[in-house]
Amino acid sequence: MPQIRIRITGSDDAGRAIRDLLTSLPGIERVEEIQDLMPHMDDPDSSSAGLSEDEGPAMRVIEVEAPDDAAAERVRETVEALAFKLDVLAEFESNESGSGE
C-alpha cells in the first residue's frame, strides 16, 4: 500500500485546504497531519532572532495512505494542482509498497 508524505510550506488555510481535498478523494485510506521530524536551524542567540523577516510561512507534513499506485499518483497530481493554485510549496516523499524509497 503506497504511503506518501507531503511537506506543505504555506499558510495554515492552504494546509487545511490540501488536507480537506485529500480526505475527499475516493479510495484514500488515511490522511493525517504528523509532526515534522526535520530539525530546523534556529539560532536563538542570533542578532536577527525574532525579527518579522525571520518569520516565514508555516510548514506541516501530511501523511497519506493510498490503496494502490494509481490512487497515489492521483494524490500527487491533485495536490500539485491545488498547491500551484494556492501558491504554496508541496514536496513529496513516498514509500510505495514497501520499496523503502
Short mmCIF file of C-alpha atoms in Angstrom, two decimals:
data_model
loop_
_atom_site.label_atom_id
_atom_site.label_comp_id
_atom_site.label_asym_id
_atom_site.label_seq_id
_atom_site.Cartn_x
_atom_site.Cartn_y
_atom_site.Cartn_z
CA MET A 1 0.00 0.00 0.00
CA PRO A 2 1.66 3.27 -1.08
CA GLN A 3 2.34 5.79 1.65
CA ILE A 4 3.04 9.40 0.72
CA ARG A 5 4.39 12.16 2.95
CA ILE A 6 3.71 15.65 1.72
CA ARG A 7 5.60 18.59 3.23
CA ILE A 8 3.48 21.73 2.78
CA THR A 9 5.06 25.16 3.18
CA GLY A 10 2.41 27.87 3.23
CA SER A 11 -0.40 29.33 5.26
CA ASP A 12 -2.49 27.36 7.74
CA ASP A 13 -5.52 27.85 5.47
CA ALA A 14 -3.67 26.37 2.49
CA GLY A 15 -2.56 23.36 4.54
CA ARG A 16 -6.11 22.82 5.73
CA ALA A 17 -7.44 23.10 2.17
CA ILE A 18 -4.99 20.46 0.94
CA ARG A 19 -5.79 18.13 3.84
CA ASP A 20 -9.54 18.55 3.21
CA LEU A 21 -9.07 17.86 -0.50
CA LEU A 22 -7.14 14.67 0.28
CA THR A 23 -9.86 13.36 2.59
CA SER A 24 -12.42 13.86 -0.19
CA LEU A 25 -10.53 11.73 -2.75
CA PRO A 26 -12.18 8.33 -3.29
CA GLY A 27 -10.28 5.30 -2.04
CA ILE A 28 -7.78 7.15 0.14
CA GLU A 29 -7.18 5.04 3.25
CA ARG A 30 -5.78 7.63 5.68
CA VAL A 31 -4.89 11.32 5.80
CA GLU A 32 -3.06 12.52 8.89
CA GLU A 33 -1.02 15.59 9.76
CA ILE A 34 2.12 14.37 11.50
CA GLN A 35 4.94 16.02 13.40
CA ASP A 36 7.74 17.24 11.15
CA LEU A 37 10.88 15.36 12.23
CA MET A 38 13.28 17.54 10.25
CA PRO A 39 15.44 19.71 12.53
CA HIS A 40 15.22 23.42 11.88
CA MET A 41 18.23 25.64 12.11
CA ASP A 42 17.02 28.19 14.64
CA ASP A 43 19.70 30.17 16.41
CA PRO A 44 18.21 31.93 19.46
CA ASP A 45 21.48 33.82 20.01
CA SER A 46 21.42 35.42 16.58
CA SER A 47 21.13 39.19 16.42
CA SER A 48 18.22 38.80 14.00
CA ALA A 49 16.32 36.22 16.09
CA GLY A 50 12.67 37.08 16.43
CA LEU A 51 12.59 39.70 13.70
CA SER A 52 9.50 39.66 11.50
CA GLU A 53 11.62 38.98 8.42
CA ASP A 54 12.67 35.67 10.01
CA GLU A 55 9.09 34.52 10.29
CA GLY A 56 8.18 32.58 7.21
CA PRO A 57 5.22 30.50 6.16
CA ALA A 58 4.23 27.56 8.32
CA MET A 59 5.40 24.05 7.46
CA ARG A 60 3.41 20.88 8.06
CA VAL A 61 3.69 17.25 6.99
CA ILE A 62 0.67 15.28 5.84
CA GLU A 63 0.86 11.51 5.56
CA VAL A 64 -1.47 9.73 3.13
CA GLU A 65 -2.11 6.03 2.58
CA ALA A 66 -3.47 5.09 -0.82
CA PRO A 67 -4.82 1.68 -1.85
CA ASP A 68 -2.67 1.40 -5.00
CA ASP A 69 -0.18 3.20 -7.23
CA ALA A 70 -2.91 4.77 -9.37
CA ALA A 71 -4.50 6.39 -6.31
CA ALA A 72 -1.07 7.57 -5.13
CA GLU A 73 -0.47 9.22 -8.49
CA ARG A 74 -3.91 10.86 -8.28
CA VAL A 75 -2.92 12.23 -4.84
CA ARG A 76 0.29 13.74 -6.25
CA GLU A 77 -1.42 15.30 -9.28
CA THR A 78 -4.29 16.70 -7.22
CA VAL A 79 -2.03 18.19 -4.53
CA GLU A 80 0.34 19.67 -7.14
CA ALA A 81 -2.57 21.39 -8.90
CA LEU A 82 -4.02 22.83 -5.68
CA ALA A 83 -0.60 23.86 -4.34
CA PHE A 84 0.06 25.74 -7.58
CA LYS A 85 -3.33 27.44 -7.33
CA LEU A 86 -2.77 28.39 -3.65
CA ASP A 87 0.85 29.44 -4.29
CA VAL A 88 2.33 27.07 -1.70
CA LEU A 89 5.19 24.59 -1.88
CA ALA A 90 4.41 20.86 -1.77
CA GLU A 91 7.26 18.34 -1.52
CA PHE A 92 6.58 14.61 -1.86
CA GLU A 93 8.29 11.66 -0.23
CA SER A 94 6.84 8.24 -0.89
CA ASN A 95 7.25 4.70 0.28
CA GLU A 96 5.37 2.71 -2.31
CA SER A 97 4.54 -0.90 -1.49
CA GLY A 98 7.44 -1.09 0.96
CA SER A 99 10.09 -0.22 -1.61
CA GLY A 100 11.97 1.80 1.03
CA GLU A 101 12.48 4.98 -1.03
#
